[in-house]
Short mmCIF file of C-alpha atoms in Angstrom, two decimals:
data_model
loop_
_atom_site.label_atom_id
_atom_site.label_comp_id
_atom_site.label_asym_id
_atom_site.label_seq_id
_atom_site.Cartn_x
_atom_site.Cartn_y
_atom_site.Cartn_z
CA UNK R 83 -21.06 73.86 21.35
CA UNK R 84 -19.42 72.13 18.41
CA UNK R 85 -16.49 70.84 20.62
CA UNK R 86 -19.06 69.33 22.99
CA UNK R 87 -20.73 67.55 20.23
CA UNK R 88 -17.53 66.02 19.16
CA UNK R 89 -16.84 64.69 22.53
CA UNK R 90 -20.43 63.20 22.74
CA UNK R 91 -20.07 61.75 19.44
CA UNK R 92 -16.84 59.81 20.08
CA UNK R 93 -18.31 58.64 23.49
CA UNK R 94 -21.33 57.24 21.68
CA UNK R 95 -19.23 55.63 18.87
CA UNK R 96 -17.07 53.98 21.56
CA UNK R 97 -20.15 52.72 23.35
CA UNK R 98 -21.63 51.52 20.07
CA UNK R 99 -18.36 49.69 19.11
CA UNK R 100 -18.64 47.87 22.42
CA UNK R 101 -22.11 46.85 21.92
CA UNK R 102 -21.64 45.59 18.52
CA UNK R 103 -18.64 43.65 19.54
CA UNK R 104 -20.59 42.19 22.27
CA UNK R 105 -23.68 41.26 20.17
CA UNK R 106 -21.81 39.92 16.96
CA UNK R 107 -18.79 38.41 18.81
CA UNK R 108 -16.89 38.37 15.55
CA UNK R 109 -15.20 34.93 14.95
CA UNK R 110 -14.17 35.19 11.39
CA UNK R 111 -13.43 37.82 8.70
CA UNK R 112 -17.21 38.09 7.55
CA UNK R 113 -18.39 38.88 11.10
CA UNK R 114 -15.54 41.45 11.66
CA UNK R 115 -16.49 43.23 8.44
CA UNK R 116 -20.13 43.43 9.45
CA UNK R 117 -19.32 44.88 12.87
CA UNK R 118 -16.93 47.52 11.36
CA UNK R 119 -19.34 48.40 8.72
CA UNK R 120 -22.21 48.86 11.28
CA UNK R 121 -20.03 51.18 13.50
CA UNK R 122 -18.75 53.28 10.51
CA UNK R 123 -22.21 53.74 9.14
CA UNK R 124 -23.50 54.84 12.54
CA UNK R 125 -20.84 57.46 12.83
CA UNK R 126 -21.55 58.74 9.17
CA UNK R 127 -25.30 59.03 10.26
CA UNK R 128 -24.41 61.00 13.30
CA UNK R 129 -22.27 63.39 11.26
CA UNK R 130 -25.09 63.88 8.80
CA UNK R 131 -27.68 64.43 11.57
CA UNK R 132 -25.30 66.96 13.20
CA UNK R 133 -25.44 68.80 9.99
CA UNK R 134 -29.01 69.22 10.05
CA UNK R 135 -28.82 70.67 13.63
CA UNK R 136 -25.88 73.00 13.16
CA UNK R 137 -24.86 75.12 10.09
CA UNK R 138 -22.44 72.67 8.24
CA UNK R 139 -20.56 73.62 5.14
CA UNK R 140 -20.26 70.97 2.15
CA UNK R 141 -16.64 70.40 3.17
CA UNK R 142 -17.69 69.41 6.64
CA UNK R 143 -20.20 67.01 5.17
CA UNK R 144 -17.57 65.25 3.14
CA UNK R 145 -15.29 65.32 6.31
CA UNK R 146 -17.85 63.61 8.39
CA UNK R 147 -18.45 60.95 5.61
CA UNK R 148 -14.76 60.24 5.33
CA UNK R 149 -14.43 60.22 9.07
CA UNK R 150 -16.94 57.33 9.31
CA UNK R 151 -15.09 55.27 6.74
CA UNK R 152 -11.85 55.85 8.45
CA UNK R 153 -13.15 54.84 11.71
CA UNK R 154 -14.66 51.61 10.23
CA UNK R 155 -11.35 50.76 8.53
CA UNK R 156 -9.32 51.63 11.75
CA UNK R 157 -11.69 49.16 13.76
CA UNK R 158 -10.92 46.36 11.26
CA UNK R 159 -7.11 46.99 11.47
CA UNK R 160 -7.38 47.17 15.25
CA UNK R 161 -9.28 43.82 15.67
CA UNK R 162 -6.81 42.14 13.41
CA UNK R 163 -3.85 43.39 15.37
CA UNK R 164 -5.54 42.45 18.71
CA UNK R 165 -6.20 38.88 17.33
CA UNK R 166 -2.74 38.64 16.33
CA UNK R 167 -1.14 39.99 19.50
CA UNK R 168 -3.45 38.83 22.41
CA UNK R 169 -5.07 35.60 21.24
CA UNK R 170 -3.65 32.70 22.78
CA UNK R 171 -3.01 29.90 20.32
CA UNK R 172 -2.18 26.29 21.12
CA UNK R 173 1.44 25.36 20.40
CA UNK R 174 1.25 22.57 17.86
CA UNK R 175 4.50 20.60 17.20
CA UNK R 176 5.05 19.02 13.83
CA UNK R 177 5.88 15.73 15.55
CA UNK R 178 2.89 15.71 17.69
CA UNK R 179 0.84 12.43 17.40
CA UNK R 180 -2.43 11.32 18.51
CA UNK R 181 -2.82 8.93 21.49
CA UNK R 182 -3.44 6.07 19.19
CA UNK R 183 -0.26 6.81 17.08
CA UNK R 184 1.63 7.14 20.28
CA UNK R 185 0.62 3.72 21.33
CA UNK R 186 1.57 2.20 17.98
CA UNK R 187 5.07 3.98 18.21
CA UNK R 188 5.43 2.48 21.82
CA UNK R 189 4.75 -1.04 20.43
CA UNK R 190 7.13 -0.53 17.63
CA UNK R 191 9.97 0.40 19.94
CA UNK R 192 9.11 -2.50 22.24
CA UNK R 193 9.47 -5.00 19.43
CA UNK R 194 12.62 -3.50 18.29
CA UNK R 195 14.11 -3.66 21.75
CA UNK R 196 12.92 -7.38 22.06
CA UNK R 197 14.70 -8.22 18.77
CA UNK R 198 17.96 -6.67 20.07
CA UNK R 199 17.66 -8.67 23.35
CA UNK R 200 17.26 -11.98 21.40
CA UNK R 201 20.25 -11.08 19.27
CA UNK R 202 22.40 -10.24 22.39
CA UNK R 203 21.54 -13.34 24.42
CA UNK R 204 24.94 -14.74 25.24
CA UNK R 205 25.53 -17.99 23.09
CA UNK R 206 27.00 -21.00 24.56
CA UNK R 207 30.41 -22.07 23.68
CA UNK R 208 30.58 -24.42 20.71
CA UNK R 209 31.32 -27.97 22.08
CA UNK R 210 33.22 -30.53 20.35
CA UNK R 211 31.23 -33.59 19.67
CA UNK R 212 34.17 -35.96 20.14
CA UNK R 213 34.24 -37.59 23.48
CA UNK R 214 30.57 -36.84 24.11
CA UNK R 215 28.14 -39.68 25.14
CA UNK R 216 24.82 -39.70 23.27
CA UNK R 217 22.93 -37.72 25.86
CA UNK R 218 25.52 -34.92 25.67
CA UNK R 219 25.35 -34.83 21.83
CA UNK R 220 21.58 -34.70 21.81
CA UNK R 221 21.62 -31.81 24.35
CA UNK R 222 24.22 -29.99 22.30
CA UNK R 223 22.32 -30.53 19.21
CA UNK R 224 19.08 -29.07 20.85
CA UNK R 225 21.04 -26.25 22.19
CA UNK R 226 22.44 -25.26 18.83
CA UNK R 227 18.93 -25.41 17.44
CA UNK R 228 17.49 -23.07 20.21
CA UNK R 229 20.20 -20.55 19.46
CA UNK R 230 19.28 -20.67 15.81
CA UNK R 231 15.58 -20.13 16.75
CA UNK R 232 16.71 -17.03 18.88
CA UNK R 233 17.89 -15.34 15.62
CA UNK R 234 14.82 -16.39 13.79
CA UNK R 235 12.55 -14.81 16.51
CA UNK R 236 14.69 -11.60 16.42
CA UNK R 237 14.19 -11.34 12.77
CA UNK R 238 10.45 -11.77 13.04
CA UNK R 239 10.26 -9.09 15.91
CA UNK R 240 12.47 -6.73 13.72
CA UNK R 241 10.02 -7.12 10.81
CA UNK R 242 7.00 -6.62 13.11
CA UNK R 243 8.59 -3.46 14.26
CA UNK R 244 8.98 -2.25 10.72
CA UNK R 245 5.38 -3.13 9.78
CA UNK R 246 4.06 -1.21 12.71
CA UNK R 247 6.20 1.84 11.91
CA UNK R 248 4.82 1.78 8.36
CA UNK R 249 1.25 1.58 9.82
CA UNK R 250 1.81 4.68 11.87
CA UNK R 251 3.35 6.49 8.99
CA UNK R 252 0.42 5.65 6.79
CA UNK R 253 -1.99 6.63 9.42
CA UNK R 254 -0.24 9.88 10.16
CA UNK R 255 0.30 10.86 6.47
CA UNK R 256 -3.10 10.08 5.16
CA UNK R 257 -4.96 13.52 5.09
CA UNK R 258 -8.26 14.66 4.24
CA UNK R 259 -8.58 16.59 0.97
CA UNK R 260 -11.48 19.00 1.13
CA UNK R 261 -10.45 20.75 -2.09
CA UNK R 262 -10.60 17.46 -4.09
CA UNK R 263 -13.96 16.55 -2.35
CA UNK R 264 -15.67 19.61 -3.64
CA UNK R 265 -14.37 19.01 -7.32
CA UNK R 266 -15.53 15.31 -7.27
CA UNK R 267 -18.96 15.63 -5.60
CA UNK R 268 -20.61 17.08 -8.69
CA UNK R 269 -19.15 14.75 -11.11
CA UNK R 270 -19.87 11.63 -9.06
CA UNK R 271 -23.32 12.81 -8.28
CA UNK R 272 -24.06 12.83 -11.99
CA UNK R 273 -22.97 9.24 -12.24
CA UNK R 274 -25.34 8.31 -9.42
CA UNK R 275 -22.63 8.19 -6.72
CA UNK R 276 -22.69 10.16 -3.32
CA UNK R 277 -19.33 11.20 -2.04
CA UNK R 278 -18.91 11.75 1.82
CA UNK R 279 -14.95 11.96 2.41
CA UNK R 280 -11.95 12.02 0.49
CA UNK R 281 -8.56 10.97 1.88
CA UNK R 282 -5.12 11.04 0.10
CA UNK R 283 -1.90 9.25 0.82
CA UNK R 284 1.53 9.53 -0.80
CA UNK R 285 3.27 6.13 -0.58
CA UNK R 286 7.02 5.35 -0.37
CA UNK R 287 7.25 5.39 -4.24
CA UNK R 288 5.41 8.90 -4.48
CA UNK R 289 2.48 7.32 -5.96
CA UNK R 290 -0.97 8.60 -4.98
CA UNK R 291 -3.48 6.52 -3.11
CA UNK R 292 -7.02 8.10 -2.89
CA UNK R 293 -9.64 6.76 -0.41
CA UNK R 294 -13.25 7.73 -1.29
CA UNK R 295 -16.14 7.29 1.08
CA UNK R 296 -18.87 6.56 -1.32
CA UNK R 297 -22.30 4.84 -1.96
CA UNK R 298 -24.84 4.84 -4.79
CA UNK R 299 -27.63 7.36 -4.77
CA UNK R 300 -30.37 4.65 -5.50
CA UNK R 301 -30.17 0.92 -5.62
CA UNK R 302 -28.15 1.04 -8.80
CA UNK R 303 -25.35 -1.25 -10.17
CA UNK R 304 -22.58 1.26 -10.76
CA UNK R 305 -18.85 0.17 -11.23
CA UNK R 306 -15.94 1.51 -9.29
CA UNK R 307 -14.31 2.14 -12.66
CA UNK R 308 -16.72 5.02 -13.18
CA UNK R 309 -15.65 6.67 -10.00
CA UNK R 310 -12.07 6.06 -11.09
CA UNK R 311 -12.66 7.88 -14.43
CA UNK R 312 -13.98 11.01 -12.44
CA UNK R 313 -10.94 10.81 -10.25
CA UNK R 314 -8.46 10.60 -13.16
CA UNK R 315 -10.04 13.86 -14.71
CA UNK R 316 -9.30 15.83 -11.45
CA UNK R 317 -6.04 14.08 -10.37
CA UNK R 318 -4.31 14.69 -13.69
CA UNK R 319 -3.04 11.00 -13.80
CA UNK R 320 -4.75 7.68 -14.58
CA UNK R 321 -6.39 6.10 -11.54
CA UNK R 322 -7.85 2.70 -10.99
CA UNK R 323 -9.51 0.76 -8.19
CA UNK R 324 -7.13 -1.23 -6.14
CA UNK R 325 -7.25 -5.06 -6.45
CA UNK R 326 -8.57 -5.24 -2.98
CA UNK R 327 -11.54 -2.95 -3.85
CA UNK R 328 -14.94 -4.35 -4.74
CA UNK R 329 -15.97 -4.27 -8.35
CA UNK R 330 -19.16 -2.22 -7.73
CA UNK R 331 -20.15 0.69 -5.53
CA UNK R 332 -22.49 -0.50 -2.72
CA UNK R 333 -25.58 1.24 -1.59
CA UNK R 334 -24.18 1.99 1.90
CA UNK R 335 -21.03 4.03 2.67
CA UNK R 336 -17.69 2.23 2.18
CA UNK R 337 -14.11 3.33 1.89
CA UNK R 338 -12.87 2.52 -1.46
CA UNK R 339 -9.19 2.76 -2.53
CA UNK R 340 -8.06 4.01 -5.83
CA UNK R 341 -4.32 3.93 -6.91
CA UNK R 342 -2.39 5.18 -9.96
CA UNK R 343 -2.91 2.82 -12.83
CA UNK R 344 -0.09 0.50 -13.41
CA UNK R 345 1.96 0.56 -16.71
CA UNK R 346 1.65 -3.10 -17.25
CA UNK R 347 -1.02 -5.81 -16.78
CA UNK R 348 -0.44 -9.54 -16.50
CA UNK R 349 -2.29 -12.56 -17.74
CA UNK R 350 -1.49 -15.93 -16.47
CA UNK R 351 -2.12 -19.72 -17.06
CA UNK R 352 -1.19 -23.11 -15.88
CA UNK R 353 -1.16 -26.79 -16.48
CA UNK R 354 -0.32 -29.84 -14.37
CA UNK R 355 -0.33 -33.63 -14.23
CA UNK R 356 -0.11 -36.04 -11.30
CA UNK R 357 2.52 -38.61 -11.10
CA UNK R 358 1.61 -42.25 -11.82
CA UNK R 359 0.28 -44.32 -8.80
CA UNK R 360 -0.91 -40.96 -7.14
CA UNK R 361 -4.28 -39.43 -6.69
CA UNK R 362 -3.07 -35.94 -5.68
CA UNK R 363 -0.29 -33.63 -6.81
CA UNK R 364 2.47 -32.78 -4.45
CA UNK R 365 2.93 -29.42 -6.18
CA UNK R 366 1.20 -26.23 -4.88
CA UNK R 367 1.01 -22.79 -6.38
CA UNK R 368 -0.81 -19.34 -6.11
CA UNK R 369 -1.07 -16.13 -7.86
CA UNK R 370 -1.28 -12.96 -5.63
CA UNK R 371 -1.91 -9.24 -6.44
CA UNK R 372 -0.28 -6.99 -3.80
CA UNK R 373 -1.32 -3.40 -2.89
CA UNK R 374 1.99 -1.92 -4.23
CA UNK R 375 1.33 -3.05 -7.65
CA UNK R 376 3.08 -6.20 -7.35
CA UNK R 377 2.05 -9.47 -9.04
CA UNK R 378 3.50 -12.48 -7.27
CA UNK R 379 3.49 -16.10 -8.44
CA UNK R 380 4.79 -18.70 -6.04
CA UNK R 381 5.28 -22.47 -6.77
CA UNK R 382 6.41 -25.12 -4.22
CA UNK R 383 7.23 -28.80 -4.84
CA UNK R 384 6.87 -31.09 -1.80
CA UNK R 385 9.55 -33.66 -1.79
CA UNK R 386 8.29 -36.88 -3.18
CA UNK R 387 4.68 -37.53 -4.35
CA UNK R 388 1.20 -38.06 -2.93
CA UNK R 389 -0.56 -36.65 0.19
CA UNK R 390 2.55 -36.07 2.31
CA UNK R 391 4.20 -33.94 -0.56
CA UNK R 392 1.00 -32.05 -1.10
CA UNK R 393 0.55 -31.15 2.56
CA UNK R 394 4.14 -29.85 2.75
CA UNK R 395 3.96 -27.79 -0.35
CA UNK R 396 0.43 -26.42 0.45
CA UNK R 397 1.63 -25.37 3.96
CA UNK R 398 4.55 -23.46 2.32
CA UNK R 399 2.19 -21.60 -0.13
CA UNK R 400 -0.32 -20.77 2.57
CA UNK R 401 2.33 -19.51 4.98
CA UNK R 402 3.97 -17.45 2.12
CA UNK R 403 0.62 -15.83 1.34
CA UNK R 404 -0.19 -15.06 4.99
CA UNK R 405 3.21 -13.57 5.61
CA UNK R 406 2.89 -11.31 2.63
CA UNK R 407 -0.73 -10.17 3.39
CA UNK R 408 0.47 -9.22 6.80
CA UNK R 409 3.11 -6.92 5.48
CA UNK R 410 6.27 -9.03 5.68
CA UNK R 411 8.85 -8.76 2.86
CA UNK R 412 9.41 -11.87 0.52
CA UNK R 413 12.92 -12.33 2.19
CA UNK R 414 11.66 -12.57 5.73
CA UNK R 415 8.83 -14.64 4.69
CA UNK R 416 10.90 -17.39 3.42
CA UNK R 417 13.18 -17.10 6.37
CA UNK R 418 10.34 -17.65 8.61
CA UNK R 419 8.94 -20.53 6.58
CA UNK R 420 12.32 -22.20 6.53
CA UNK R 421 12.56 -21.86 10.33
CA UNK R 422 9.18 -23.46 10.60
CA UNK R 423 10.10 -26.42 8.45
CA UNK R 424 13.33 -26.97 10.22
CA UNK R 425 11.43 -27.32 13.65
CA UNK R 426 8.87 -29.62 12.36
CA UNK R 427 11.00 -31.51 9.79
CA UNK R 428 11.78 -35.15 10.58
CA UNK R 429 14.78 -34.88 8.13
CA UNK R 430 12.91 -36.55 5.33
CA UNK R 431 10.48 -33.97 4.07
CA UNK R 432 11.47 -30.77 2.33
CA UNK R 433 9.89 -28.28 0.08
CA UNK R 434 11.09 -26.03 -2.63
CA UNK R 435 10.04 -22.34 -2.93
CA UNK R 436 9.96 -20.62 -6.18
CA UNK R 437 8.75 -16.78 -6.25
CA UNK R 438 8.45 -14.70 -9.24
CA UNK R 439 7.41 -11.09 -8.25
CA UNK R 440 6.68 -8.52 -11.16
CA UNK R 441 6.45 -4.82 -10.42
CA UNK R 442 3.61 -3.71 -12.68
CA UNK R 443 4.80 -0.04 -12.69
CA UNK R 444 8.37 -0.60 -13.82
CA UNK R 445 8.03 -4.06 -15.31
CA UNK R 446 11.07 -5.48 -13.14
CA UNK R 447 10.77 -9.14 -12.20
CA UNK R 448 12.45 -10.54 -9.29
CA UNK R 449 13.02 -14.23 -8.99
CA UNK R 450 13.69 -15.72 -5.49
CA UNK R 451 14.60 -19.40 -5.34
CA UNK R 452 15.08 -21.90 -2.66
CA UNK R 453 16.04 -25.32 -4.15
CA UNK R 454 13.74 -24.55 -7.10
CA UNK R 455 13.90 -25.54 -10.71
CA UNK R 456 15.21 -23.33 -13.57
CA UNK R 457 12.70 -20.60 -14.76
CA UNK R 458 12.66 -19.06 -18.27
CA UNK R 459 11.88 -15.67 -19.90
CA UNK R 460 10.55 -15.65 -23.40
CA UNK R 461 10.95 -12.57 -25.44
CA UNK R 462 10.07 -12.98 -29.18
CA UNK R 463 12.66 -15.62 -30.47
CA UNK R 464 14.84 -15.52 -27.54
CA UNK R 465 14.68 -17.30 -24.24
CA UNK R 466 16.83 -16.77 -21.07
CA UNK R 467 17.12 -19.31 -18.15
CA UNK R 468 17.23 -18.31 -14.49
CA UNK R 469 18.90 -21.03 -12.57
CA UNK R 470 19.40 -21.87 -8.95
CA UNK R 471 21.82 -24.31 -7.02
CA UNK R 472 20.37 -23.71 -3.45
CA UNK R 473 19.02 -26.36 -1.29
CA UNK R 474 15.31 -26.68 -0.54
CA UNK R 475 13.63 -25.07 2.56
CA UNK R 476 13.92 -27.02 5.90
CA UNK R 477 17.38 -28.44 5.29
CA UNK R 478 19.40 -25.90 7.32
CA UNK R 479 18.31 -23.11 9.72
CA UNK R 480 20.34 -20.57 7.73
CA UNK R 481 18.15 -19.92 4.54
CA UNK R 482 20.23 -20.29 1.37
CA UNK R 483 18.18 -18.47 -1.38
CA UNK R 484 19.19 -16.91 -4.56
CA UNK R 485 17.64 -13.77 -5.94
CA UNK R 486 17.84 -12.50 -9.56
CA UNK R 487 16.29 -9.35 -11.06
CA UNK R 488 15.25 -8.90 -14.79
CA UNK R 489 13.55 -6.09 -16.75
CA UNK R 490 10.57 -7.26 -18.71
CA UNK R 491 8.95 -5.64 -21.71
CA UNK R 492 5.76 -5.65 -23.60
CA UNK R 493 4.78 -9.23 -24.56
CA UNK R 494 7.41 -10.96 -22.56
CA UNK R 495 6.35 -14.23 -20.79
CA UNK R 496 7.67 -15.91 -17.61
CA UNK R 497 7.71 -19.70 -17.48
CA UNK R 498 7.97 -21.43 -13.98
CA UNK R 499 8.13 -25.14 -13.75
CA UNK R 500 8.84 -27.99 -11.05
CA UNK R 501 11.64 -30.23 -11.33
CA UNK R 502 9.33 -33.10 -12.51
CA UNK R 503 9.07 -31.21 -15.85
CA UNK R 504 12.76 -30.86 -16.38
CA UNK R 505 13.59 -34.51 -15.08
CA UNK R 506 11.74 -36.01 -18.00
CA UNK R 507 14.18 -34.44 -20.53
CA UNK R 508 17.66 -35.89 -21.02
CA UNK R 509 19.93 -34.60 -18.17
CA UNK R 510 22.71 -33.42 -20.50
CA UNK R 511 20.29 -31.14 -22.54
CA UNK R 512 17.46 -30.24 -20.27
CA UNK R 513 17.95 -26.56 -20.40
CA UNK R 514 18.49 -26.39 -24.10
CA UNK R 515 15.67 -28.62 -24.97
CA UNK R 516 13.23 -26.64 -22.78
CA UNK R 517 14.23 -23.32 -24.62
CA UNK R 518 13.52 -25.05 -27.94
CA UNK R 519 10.13 -26.37 -26.85
CA UNK R 520 9.24 -22.75 -25.48
CA UNK R 521 10.13 -21.31 -29.03
CA UNK R 522 8.27 -23.94 -30.87
CA UNK R 523 4.86 -22.55 -30.13
CA UNK R 524 4.27 -18.99 -31.02
CA UNK R 525 1.40 -17.65 -28.91
CA UNK R 526 0.39 -14.77 -26.76
CA UNK R 527 -2.06 -16.88 -24.72
CA UNK R 528 -0.13 -18.12 -21.42
CA UNK R 529 -2.73 -21.03 -21.07
CA UNK R 530 -2.04 -22.30 -24.44
CA UNK R 531 1.76 -22.08 -23.96
CA UNK R 532 1.56 -23.96 -20.50
CA UNK R 533 -0.59 -26.76 -22.18
CA UNK R 534 1.93 -27.08 -24.99
CA UNK R 535 4.97 -27.20 -22.86
CA UNK R 536 3.52 -30.04 -20.79
CA UNK R 537 2.25 -32.03 -23.75
CA UNK R 538 5.73 -31.77 -25.57
CA UNK R 539 7.58 -32.72 -22.41
CA UNK R 540 5.48 -35.89 -21.88
CA UNK R 541 6.45 -37.01 -25.37
CA UNK R 542 10.13 -37.46 -24.25
CA UNK R 543 9.09 -40.43 -21.95
CA UNK R 544 7.08 -43.39 -22.85
CA UNK R 545 6.94 -45.16 -19.59
CA UNK R 546 5.35 -44.02 -16.37
CA UNK R 547 5.80 -40.57 -14.74
CA UNK R 548 6.92 -40.91 -11.20
CA UNK R 549 6.98 -37.16 -10.21
CA UNK R 550 4.33 -34.51 -10.46
CA UNK R 551 4.77 -31.92 -13.07
CA UNK R 552 3.34 -28.23 -13.03
CA UNK R 553 3.90 -25.41 -15.43
CA UNK R 554 3.11 -21.66 -14.76
CA UNK R 555 3.15 -19.03 -17.42
CA UNK R 556 2.56 -15.30 -16.93
CA UNK R 557 2.45 -12.85 -19.90
CA UNK R 558 3.12 -9.18 -19.29
CA UNK R 559 1.66 -6.43 -21.60
CA UNK R 560 1.86 -2.67 -21.59
CA UNK R 561 -1.54 -0.91 -21.03
#
């Protein structure tokens, strides 16, 4: 009779297990434990019930309870092994990309191939101009110019390919961080900010970029710096809103970028004057903060004075900003600008390009000059000159630029001038006199120093000033 009960009992347990499996359909660890616990409890109950019908000893009661626990644990182990052995999982390759990323990769390769095609176009043989008539000389000159433009186009296509590759890398490596999201939600909520998503990206310099999808709880005015303070607490490093981010959190969800705080900050000032007999300056300049913690000052001097010089220099500065904002490097940008000036040039109008790019993380300043005047670095009672002997942009197709790097320290100042400033000084002592003028006025205010330099330079000439003069000053300080 007892043996018959054991057979019936296990038949019932097997059936109960199948029923529980069907009802619960365990998808996770929690459901699996509930199912096993139910089956094991049912088995223990049957053993106790059997003890009431049949004469069981205390040892048999304990055995029945242990049997229920054992069966429950066995079911858990069985389900885990079954899931491991028989569940089909999709094979995910590490290099697998989304359709959008595949499309970008396709275009990247296409632009790279196009660049190679332009570079491998067979060039015509160099023709000797001697013995040619005027028509042949013009034809040969235009042929040479077209060959030069092929190289320029190839350079542009190669750069576009690199930009697209960087875009797909950023899209692929930007990951949602749910752990950081859970930590931030409560802190931001206390400040009146609602958090929806958190994305983190490690850029090429191994610096963190964090994107928060946030909005205000009510129509309140909350600075993004308050969100940066919360982020700093959980990231373990100082964070700040990027320069492209809005100053305040909006009342609708928007993505706001936060970056690691730079080690340096920059303050700048300028002064300028227009040459006599002119109503507009032929010098143009700009100050630009880039995403990578770069601060860039650019200065262009159009040849001559007046409206024509202004139009040339303004075009150079505008193109430079557009190329940099599009992701081009400084070197490629000036090459493309030079090509554009060569094509449209009538042989009489050229422009200088003077760029000072400061890395606000490392303090390294990179000077890039094309026909530009001397720049200066002021450090305490010492001044260094950064000179250039290259020709202005638009003269030749092959860009002749000079690049110099210097490490800047807390309190250093960078002074950029156009040639109109230096031409007022005696030719034999221009650089020395300029250094003396910079050291004469001890100030930490870039605007004051720019004003003083221009006023002192004007004292060296009593007559009319034929050229425009512009002075840019940037001061760098450690945070």
